[in-house]
Amino acid sequence: MSEFSLDLTEDQLQVQKWVHEFAESVVRPAAAEWDEREETPWPIIEEAAKVGLYSLDFMANAFGDPTGVLLPVVMEEMCWGDSGICLAVFGTTLGVVGIMGNGTPEQIGEWVPQCFGTADEPKMAAFAVSEADAGSDVSSLRTRALYDEAKDEWVLNGTKTWITNGGIADVHVVVASVDPELGARGQASFVVGPGTPGLRQGQKFSKMGIRASHTAEVVLEDCRIPGRNLLGGKEKLDERLARVREGKSSGRTQAAMATFEASRPAVAAMAVGIGRAAYEYALDYAKERTQFKRPIIENQAIAFKLADMRTQIDAARLLTWRAAWMSKAGKAFDAAEGSMSKLYAGEMVVKVTEEAIQILGGAGYVKDHPVERWHRDSKIFTIFEGTSEIQRLVIARTISGIHIK
């Protein structure tokens, strides 16, 4: 039996170094500009595609890492550079995970390459679940998918909201209700391909943070897609719905939840990256800033803040790596370990970035220093991919076996 180790392998270390260099030389210098512009940073996406960072091959390598840890490592380094740009570059993976988690091998082979495009012409994907009246309550989705048997087409109608890459993506993965009476168990995922009539961008949202990442409504109006664009296929859907109507288990995780479960450790790693950036910046500042004739780090009030920040960041990373490893190893989240990583990392990054501002004082509150941006970016990590309250609910239900409300 091999010895227990938390050391990254040589291959993982090489990837970590490569991604960090990209984040340091390309992403971080551009972060303030794209935050201010609140636009999709296409030049950086194109550069990432050119060097192979934004590509199917690279993401397949990251997802295929036998330890499960490589993807969190990549996300941490990119968010150390900037989380908004990271999400602009890698937001496509949400759609990819939706396809891989629900599609057949043939559908995966057809659609996943289209999500990334090529090095010369990169493309984007989006994962569309949330609605105005169905955020945390995914079972209340109103977007409908009706099957037109005569034409073997699905007709989608509804409005999605808070969608990363919504309306500008080439491939949209849409979760819709096939049988509303069955709630979440009556939902399925559909692929809407490039240029499909009936899909358009609605309102684009002006956000507090992660402003380089495009977030908008996706409006579906009699949007017709081929029958084969139902992920998993109609035969399996009909069998599943029949079991549910008979009062039996559907035999699968609901469409949206399957994607969230797979993505939570990666999202937690993004929060770790922001927290690490803020901690490192505050540590350097505290060593250089002099008050009362000594560096402020010599004061316990400051040094203890930094000690807590580092401890919380490392704890979040360990929870994240554990969840990623468990997921890759096929181990059940018997204590909702995926939700634990997302919950702790999300709340950690809000605290750590706030403390970084406090250490800088007035300098931390102005845009001359990046900590105010990192704090604005941090808050979303207690909200998207499942709020902190929902994570606690998932954990509580899992450890108790009781349907806590």
Short mmCIF file of C-alpha atoms in Angstrom, two decimals:
data_model
loop_
_atom_site.label_atom_id
_atom_site.label_comp_id
_atom_site.label_asym_id
_atom_site.label_seq_id
_atom_site.Cartn_x
_atom_site.Cartn_y
_atom_site.Cartn_z
CA MET A 1 0.00 0.00 0.00
CA SER A 2 1.36 3.41 -0.93
CA GLU A 3 2.05 5.97 1.75
CA PHE A 4 -0.53 8.65 2.44
CA SER A 5 0.54 11.92 0.84
CA LEU A 6 -0.87 15.34 0.09
CA ASP A 7 2.02 16.16 -2.21
CA LEU A 8 1.12 16.94 -5.81
CA THR A 9 2.72 14.73 -8.45
CA GLU A 10 5.36 16.08 -10.81
CA ASP A 11 2.78 16.31 -13.60
CA GLN A 12 0.36 18.18 -11.35
CA LEU A 13 3.09 20.55 -10.21
CA GLN A 14 4.02 21.32 -13.81
CA VAL A 15 0.41 22.12 -14.68
CA GLN A 16 0.06 24.23 -11.53
CA LYS A 17 3.18 26.21 -12.44
CA TRP A 18 2.03 26.69 -16.05
CA VAL A 19 -1.43 27.91 -15.04
CA HIS A 20 0.00 30.17 -12.34
CA GLU A 21 2.34 31.79 -14.87
CA PHE A 22 -0.62 32.45 -17.18
CA ALA A 23 -2.62 33.90 -14.26
CA GLU A 24 0.32 36.06 -13.19
CA SER A 25 1.37 37.36 -16.61
CA VAL A 26 -1.95 37.53 -18.49
CA VAL A 27 -4.90 37.45 -16.12
CA ARG A 28 -3.96 39.54 -13.08
CA PRO A 29 -2.56 42.53 -15.04
CA ALA A 30 -5.85 42.77 -16.97
CA ALA A 31 -8.22 42.12 -14.05
CA ALA A 32 -8.98 45.72 -13.05
CA GLU A 33 -9.66 46.76 -16.65
CA TRP A 34 -12.18 44.00 -17.36
CA ASP A 35 -13.82 44.46 -13.97
CA GLU A 36 -14.35 48.11 -14.85
CA ARG A 37 -15.53 47.38 -18.39
CA GLU A 38 -17.83 44.57 -17.23
CA GLU A 39 -17.43 42.81 -20.56
CA THR A 40 -16.40 39.34 -21.66
CA PRO A 41 -12.58 39.39 -21.98
CA TRP A 42 -12.40 37.81 -25.41
CA PRO A 43 -8.70 38.66 -25.94
CA ILE A 44 -7.81 36.66 -22.82
CA ILE A 45 -10.08 33.76 -23.78
CA GLU A 46 -8.45 33.72 -27.21
CA GLU A 47 -4.98 33.76 -25.62
CA ALA A 48 -5.99 30.90 -23.30
CA ALA A 49 -7.22 28.94 -26.32
CA LYS A 50 -4.04 29.68 -28.25
CA VAL A 51 -1.76 28.31 -25.50
CA GLY A 52 -4.03 25.31 -24.93
CA LEU A 53 -5.40 26.29 -21.52
CA TYR A 54 -8.93 26.73 -22.87
CA SER A 55 -9.35 23.53 -24.84
CA LEU A 56 -11.09 20.18 -24.78
CA ASP A 57 -7.75 18.39 -24.46
CA PHE A 58 -6.67 20.37 -21.41
CA MET A 59 -10.01 20.03 -19.65
CA ALA A 60 -10.17 16.32 -20.45
CA ASN A 61 -6.73 16.01 -18.84
CA ALA A 62 -7.89 17.96 -15.79
CA PHE A 63 -11.13 16.00 -15.41
CA GLY A 64 -9.30 12.74 -16.10
CA ASP A 65 -6.66 13.24 -13.39
CA PRO A 66 -6.78 10.00 -11.35
CA THR A 67 -6.62 11.85 -8.01
CA GLY A 68 -9.41 14.30 -8.86
CA VAL A 69 -7.27 17.13 -7.48
CA LEU A 70 -5.93 18.67 -10.71
CA LEU A 71 -9.10 20.59 -11.62
CA PRO A 72 -9.29 22.30 -8.19
CA VAL A 73 -5.58 23.15 -8.50
CA VAL A 74 -6.21 24.80 -11.88
CA MET A 75 -9.23 26.74 -10.61
CA GLU A 76 -7.34 27.98 -7.56
CA GLU A 77 -4.47 29.33 -9.64
CA MET A 78 -6.74 31.03 -12.17
CA CYS A 79 -8.81 32.69 -9.44
CA TRP A 80 -5.61 33.80 -7.76
CA GLY A 81 -5.30 35.82 -10.95
CA ASP A 82 -8.94 36.94 -11.15
CA SER A 83 -12.18 35.08 -10.54
CA GLY A 84 -14.24 37.04 -13.08
CA ILE A 85 -11.79 36.25 -15.86
CA CYS A 86 -11.47 32.67 -14.62
CA LEU A 87 -15.22 32.24 -14.88
CA ALA A 88 -15.21 33.84 -18.33
CA VAL A 89 -12.59 31.33 -19.43
CA PHE A 90 -13.91 28.25 -17.68
CA GLY A 91 -17.65 28.98 -17.36
CA THR A 92 -18.06 26.65 -20.32
CA THR A 93 -17.25 23.72 -18.05
CA LEU A 94 -20.67 24.09 -16.38
CA GLY A 95 -22.33 23.21 -19.66
CA VAL A 96 -19.78 20.48 -20.30
CA VAL A 97 -20.44 18.88 -16.92
CA GLY A 98 -24.17 19.05 -17.65
CA ILE A 99 -23.64 17.12 -20.88
CA MET A 100 -21.24 14.60 -19.38
CA GLY A 101 -23.43 14.01 -16.35
CA ASN A 102 -26.63 13.39 -18.29
CA GLY A 103 -25.74 12.56 -21.90
CA THR A 104 -25.06 9.35 -23.77
CA PRO A 105 -21.52 8.63 -25.05
CA GLU A 106 -22.67 9.65 -28.53
CA GLN A 107 -24.06 12.96 -27.27
CA ILE A 108 -20.91 13.66 -25.29
CA GLY A 109 -18.82 13.02 -28.38
CA GLU A 110 -21.01 15.28 -30.50
CA TRP A 111 -21.54 18.26 -28.20
CA VAL A 112 -18.56 18.62 -25.86
CA PRO A 113 -16.09 19.53 -28.66
CA GLN A 114 -18.55 22.19 -29.86
CA CYS A 115 -18.51 23.75 -26.40
CA PHE A 116 -14.83 24.66 -26.75
CA GLY A 117 -14.39 25.22 -30.46
CA THR A 118 -10.81 25.41 -31.70
CA ALA A 119 -7.63 27.30 -30.83
CA ASP A 120 -8.31 29.65 -33.75
CA GLU A 121 -12.03 30.01 -33.06
CA PRO A 122 -12.96 29.35 -29.42
CA LYS A 123 -16.61 28.75 -28.53
CA MET A 124 -18.59 28.89 -25.28
CA ALA A 125 -21.21 26.85 -23.47
CA ALA A 126 -23.78 27.75 -20.81
CA PHE A 127 -25.74 25.75 -18.24
CA ALA A 128 -29.23 27.19 -17.80
CA VAL A 129 -31.13 26.13 -14.68
CA SER A 130 -32.11 29.05 -12.43
CA GLU A 131 -35.29 31.03 -12.94
CA ALA A 132 -36.79 34.08 -11.24
CA ASP A 133 -39.02 31.87 -9.06
CA ALA A 134 -36.74 28.84 -8.96
CA GLY A 135 -33.33 29.59 -7.53
CA SER A 136 -32.61 27.35 -4.58
CA ASP A 137 -35.94 25.60 -5.19
CA VAL A 138 -34.99 23.81 -8.42
CA SER A 139 -38.17 21.70 -8.23
CA SER A 140 -40.22 24.79 -9.13
CA LEU A 141 -38.85 25.31 -12.64
CA ARG A 142 -41.45 26.71 -15.02
CA THR A 143 -39.54 26.29 -18.26
CA ARG A 144 -41.42 23.60 -20.18
CA ALA A 145 -40.32 21.07 -22.74
CA LEU A 146 -43.10 19.59 -24.87
CA TYR A 147 -42.50 16.75 -27.30
CA ASP A 148 -43.83 17.14 -30.85
CA GLU A 149 -44.06 13.49 -31.86
CA ALA A 150 -44.98 14.25 -35.47
CA LYS A 151 -41.74 16.13 -36.04
CA ASP A 152 -39.61 14.37 -33.40
CA GLU A 153 -38.79 17.74 -31.87
CA TRP A 154 -38.83 19.25 -28.41
CA VAL A 155 -40.36 22.70 -27.98
CA LEU A 156 -38.89 24.78 -25.15
CA ASN A 157 -40.55 27.80 -23.56
CA GLY A 158 -39.46 29.78 -20.51
CA THR A 159 -36.97 32.28 -19.14
CA LYS A 160 -33.76 31.36 -17.34
CA THR A 161 -31.90 33.86 -15.20
CA TRP A 162 -28.43 34.37 -13.67
CA ILE A 163 -26.91 32.30 -16.47
CA THR A 164 -23.13 32.41 -16.95
CA ASN A 165 -22.49 32.98 -20.69
CA GLY A 166 -26.27 33.17 -21.13
CA GLY A 167 -27.27 34.21 -24.64
CA ILE A 168 -23.69 34.58 -25.90
CA ALA A 169 -22.81 30.88 -25.65
CA ASP A 170 -22.75 28.70 -28.74
CA VAL A 171 -24.13 25.70 -26.85
CA HIS A 172 -26.77 26.03 -24.13
CA VAL A 173 -27.64 23.13 -21.83
CA VAL A 174 -31.16 23.83 -20.58
CA VAL A 175 -32.92 22.06 -17.71
CA ALA A 176 -36.68 22.06 -18.29
CA SER A 177 -39.77 20.42 -16.88
CA VAL A 178 -41.28 17.59 -18.93
CA ASP A 179 -43.92 16.72 -16.33
CA PRO A 180 -44.48 19.60 -13.85
CA GLU A 181 -46.60 17.42 -11.55
CA LEU A 182 -43.50 15.37 -10.73
CA GLY A 183 -41.45 18.39 -9.64
CA ALA A 184 -37.69 17.89 -9.88
CA ARG A 185 -38.17 14.25 -10.84
CA GLY A 186 -40.04 15.35 -13.95
CA GLN A 187 -37.15 17.41 -15.33
CA ALA A 188 -34.64 16.71 -18.08
CA SER A 189 -31.67 18.38 -19.75
CA PHE A 190 -31.62 19.50 -23.37
CA VAL A 191 -28.91 20.82 -25.68
CA VAL A 192 -29.73 23.91 -27.72
CA GLY A 193 -27.15 24.16 -30.48
CA PRO A 194 -25.59 27.23 -32.12
CA GLY A 195 -27.95 29.60 -33.90
CA THR A 196 -31.15 27.82 -32.89
CA PRO A 197 -34.20 30.05 -33.54
CA GLY A 198 -36.24 30.84 -30.44
CA LEU A 199 -33.33 31.31 -28.03
CA ARG A 200 -32.16 34.82 -27.25
CA GLN A 201 -30.40 36.79 -24.54
CA GLY A 202 -32.64 38.72 -22.18
CA GLN A 203 -31.42 41.17 -19.57
CA LYS A 204 -27.68 41.31 -18.94
CA PHE A 205 -27.03 41.85 -15.25
CA SER A 206 -24.69 44.48 -13.80
CA LYS A 207 -23.08 42.73 -10.86
CA MET A 208 -21.28 43.54 -7.63
CA GLY A 209 -18.38 41.21 -8.46
CA ILE A 210 -17.00 38.70 -10.99
CA ARG A 211 -17.81 41.43 -13.48
CA ALA A 212 -15.68 40.05 -16.33
CA SER A 213 -18.03 37.07 -16.43
CA HIS A 214 -21.15 37.54 -18.55
CA THR A 215 -24.38 36.87 -16.62
CA ALA A 216 -27.76 37.22 -18.30
CA GLU A 217 -31.25 35.88 -18.85
CA VAL A 218 -31.85 33.25 -21.51
CA VAL A 219 -35.28 33.54 -23.13
CA LEU A 220 -36.78 30.51 -24.88
CA GLU A 221 -39.76 31.20 -27.12
CA ASP A 222 -41.09 28.18 -29.05
CA CYS A 223 -37.48 27.06 -29.34
CA ARG A 224 -37.50 23.85 -31.36
CA ILE A 225 -34.67 21.35 -31.10
CA PRO A 226 -34.28 17.84 -32.57
CA GLY A 227 -35.53 14.96 -30.45
CA ARG A 228 -31.99 13.61 -30.18
CA ASN A 229 -30.96 16.74 -28.24
CA LEU A 230 -32.64 15.37 -25.11
CA LEU A 231 -29.67 14.31 -22.99
CA GLY A 232 -29.86 10.62 -22.16
CA GLY A 233 -32.47 9.93 -24.86
CA LYS A 234 -36.26 9.71 -24.83
CA GLU A 235 -36.46 6.01 -24.11
CA LYS A 236 -34.62 6.39 -20.81
CA LEU A 237 -36.66 9.49 -19.96
CA ASP A 238 -39.95 7.66 -20.56
CA GLU A 239 -38.78 4.72 -18.42
CA ARG A 240 -37.73 7.05 -15.62
CA LEU A 241 -40.98 9.02 -15.65
CA ALA A 242 -42.99 5.80 -15.65
CA ARG A 243 -41.16 4.58 -12.53
CA VAL A 244 -41.80 7.87 -10.76
CA ARG A 245 -45.50 7.85 -11.65
CA GLU A 246 -45.73 4.38 -10.17
CA GLY A 247 -44.25 5.69 -6.94
CA LYS A 248 -40.85 4.10 -7.49
CA SER A 249 -37.42 5.70 -7.35
CA SER A 250 -36.35 7.42 -10.56
CA GLY A 251 -33.00 5.69 -10.25
CA ARG A 252 -30.97 8.82 -10.93
CA THR A 253 -30.05 12.19 -9.49
CA GLN A 254 -32.17 15.02 -10.86
CA ALA A 255 -30.64 16.77 -13.88
CA ALA A 256 -29.59 20.00 -12.19
CA MET A 257 -28.32 18.37 -9.00
CA ALA A 258 -26.06 15.98 -10.92
CA THR A 259 -24.22 18.99 -12.33
CA PHE A 260 -24.04 20.88 -9.03
CA GLU A 261 -22.65 17.85 -7.17
CA ALA A 262 -19.82 17.48 -9.69
CA SER A 263 -18.98 21.19 -9.77
CA ARG A 264 -19.00 22.09 -6.07
CA PRO A 265 -15.35 21.18 -5.30
CA ALA A 266 -14.21 23.18 -8.34
CA VAL A 267 -16.24 26.19 -7.18
CA ALA A 268 -14.79 25.80 -3.68
CA ALA A 269 -11.30 25.85 -5.20
CA MET A 270 -12.10 29.14 -6.92
CA ALA A 271 -12.92 30.64 -3.53
CA VAL A 272 -9.63 29.30 -2.16
CA GLY A 273 -7.77 31.07 -4.97
CA ILE A 274 -9.34 34.45 -4.18
CA GLY A 275 -8.71 34.00 -0.47
CA ARG A 276 -5.08 33.11 -1.09
CA ALA A 277 -4.59 36.18 -3.27
CA ALA A 278 -6.05 38.45 -0.59
CA TYR A 279 -4.03 36.82 2.18
CA GLU A 280 -0.74 37.10 0.29
CA TYR A 281 -1.39 40.74 -0.57
CA ALA A 282 -2.32 41.61 3.02
CA LEU A 283 0.72 39.76 4.38
CA ASP A 284 3.09 41.67 2.12
CA TYR A 285 1.39 44.96 2.97
CA ALA A 286 1.57 44.27 6.70
CA LYS A 287 5.32 43.66 6.45
CA GLU A 288 5.89 46.92 4.56
CA ARG A 289 3.41 49.29 6.20
CA THR A 290 4.94 51.13 9.15
CA GLN A 291 2.99 52.79 11.96
CA PHE A 292 4.34 53.91 15.34
CA LYS A 293 7.85 53.22 14.01
CA ARG A 294 7.37 49.50 13.33
CA PRO A 295 5.76 47.29 10.67
CA ILE A 296 2.11 46.70 11.51
CA ILE A 297 2.61 42.92 11.34
CA GLU A 298 4.49 43.21 14.65
CA ASN A 299 1.16 44.00 16.29
CA GLN A 300 -0.75 40.94 17.49
CA ALA A 301 -4.00 42.46 16.23
CA ILE A 302 -2.67 42.21 12.67
CA ALA A 303 -0.52 39.08 12.98
CA PHE A 304 -3.37 37.08 14.50
CA LYS A 305 -5.70 38.09 11.65
CA LEU A 306 -3.16 36.76 9.17
CA ALA A 307 -2.74 33.55 11.20
CA ASP A 308 -6.49 32.96 11.09
CA MET A 309 -6.66 33.78 7.39
CA ARG A 310 -3.95 31.26 6.49
CA THR A 311 -5.52 28.59 8.68
CA GLN A 312 -8.94 29.05 7.12
CA ILE A 313 -7.55 29.00 3.57
CA ASP A 314 -5.62 25.78 4.17
CA ALA A 315 -8.63 24.15 5.84
CA ALA A 316 -10.82 25.09 2.86
CA ARG A 317 -8.28 23.66 0.43
CA LEU A 318 -8.12 20.36 2.35
CA LEU A 319 -11.92 20.05 2.37
CA THR A 320 -11.93 20.79 -1.35
CA TRP A 321 -9.25 18.26 -2.23
CA ARG A 322 -10.98 15.62 -0.13
CA ALA A 323 -14.29 16.15 -1.92
CA ALA A 324 -12.59 16.12 -5.33
CA TRP A 325 -10.72 12.93 -4.49
CA MET A 326 -13.85 11.23 -3.17
CA SER A 327 -15.80 12.16 -6.27
CA LYS A 328 -13.09 10.81 -8.57
CA ALA A 329 -12.73 7.62 -6.53
CA GLY A 330 -16.46 7.01 -6.75
CA LYS A 331 -16.93 7.29 -3.01
CA ALA A 332 -20.34 8.33 -1.78
CA PHE A 333 -20.67 11.72 -0.10
CA ASP A 334 -22.08 10.10 3.04
CA ALA A 335 -21.70 13.38 4.97
CA ALA A 336 -22.26 15.68 1.98
CA GLU A 337 -18.54 16.34 1.68
CA GLY A 338 -19.01 18.21 -1.61
CA SER A 339 -21.38 20.63 0.08
CA MET A 340 -19.00 20.93 3.03
CA SER A 341 -16.21 22.12 0.74
CA LYS A 342 -18.42 24.67 -1.00
CA LEU A 343 -19.95 25.93 2.26
CA TYR A 344 -16.67 26.37 4.12
CA ALA A 345 -14.69 27.81 1.22
CA GLY A 346 -17.47 30.24 0.30
CA GLU A 347 -17.79 31.63 3.80
CA MET A 348 -14.02 31.60 4.30
CA VAL A 349 -13.34 33.81 1.28
CA VAL A 350 -15.82 36.47 2.39
CA LYS A 351 -14.15 36.65 5.81
CA VAL A 352 -10.59 36.55 4.50
CA THR A 353 -11.10 39.28 1.89
CA GLU A 354 -12.84 41.45 4.48
CA GLU A 355 -9.92 41.01 6.84
CA ALA A 356 -7.51 41.91 4.02
CA ILE A 357 -9.35 45.20 3.61
CA GLN A 358 -9.18 45.78 7.35
CA ILE A 359 -5.43 45.18 7.38
CA LEU A 360 -4.93 47.72 4.61
CA GLY A 361 -7.30 50.16 6.31
CA GLY A 362 -8.37 53.05 4.12
CA ALA A 363 -6.04 51.85 1.38
CA GLY A 364 -8.02 48.63 1.19
CA TYR A 365 -11.26 50.47 0.52
CA VAL A 366 -10.12 52.16 -2.67
CA LYS A 367 -9.40 50.75 -6.11
CA ASP A 368 -5.70 51.55 -5.91
CA HIS A 369 -5.39 48.11 -4.31
CA PRO A 370 -7.12 44.91 -5.53
CA VAL A 371 -8.47 43.73 -2.17
CA GLU A 372 -11.74 45.65 -2.55
CA ARG A 373 -12.32 43.88 -5.86
CA TRP A 374 -11.53 40.51 -4.35
CA HIS A 375 -14.05 41.20 -1.58
CA ARG A 376 -16.71 42.11 -4.13
CA ASP A 377 -15.88 38.94 -6.04
CA SER A 378 -16.02 36.80 -2.90
CA LYS A 379 -19.67 37.27 -1.98
CA ILE A 380 -21.04 35.27 -4.90
CA PHE A 381 -19.44 32.14 -3.45
CA THR A 382 -22.04 32.05 -0.67
CA ILE A 383 -24.78 32.35 -3.28
CA PHE A 384 -24.24 30.60 -6.62
CA GLU A 385 -23.96 26.83 -7.12
CA GLY A 386 -26.15 26.51 -4.03
CA THR A 387 -26.36 29.12 -1.26
CA SER A 388 -24.69 28.56 2.10
CA GLU A 389 -28.13 27.91 3.54
CA ILE A 390 -28.81 25.20 0.96
CA GLN A 391 -25.39 23.62 1.60
CA ARG A 392 -26.19 23.45 5.32
CA LEU A 393 -29.56 21.91 4.49
CA VAL A 394 -27.94 19.27 2.28
CA ILE A 395 -25.36 18.46 4.97
CA ALA A 396 -27.97 18.31 7.73
CA ARG A 397 -30.26 16.02 5.73
CA THR A 398 -27.38 13.76 4.79
CA ILE A 399 -25.92 13.31 8.27
CA SER A 400 -29.32 12.94 9.96
CA GLY A 401 -31.26 10.94 7.42
CA ILE A 402 -34.17 13.27 8.17
CA HIS A 403 -35.90 15.46 5.54
CA ILE A 404 -35.21 18.70 7.35
CA LYS A 405 -37.06 21.72 5.93
#
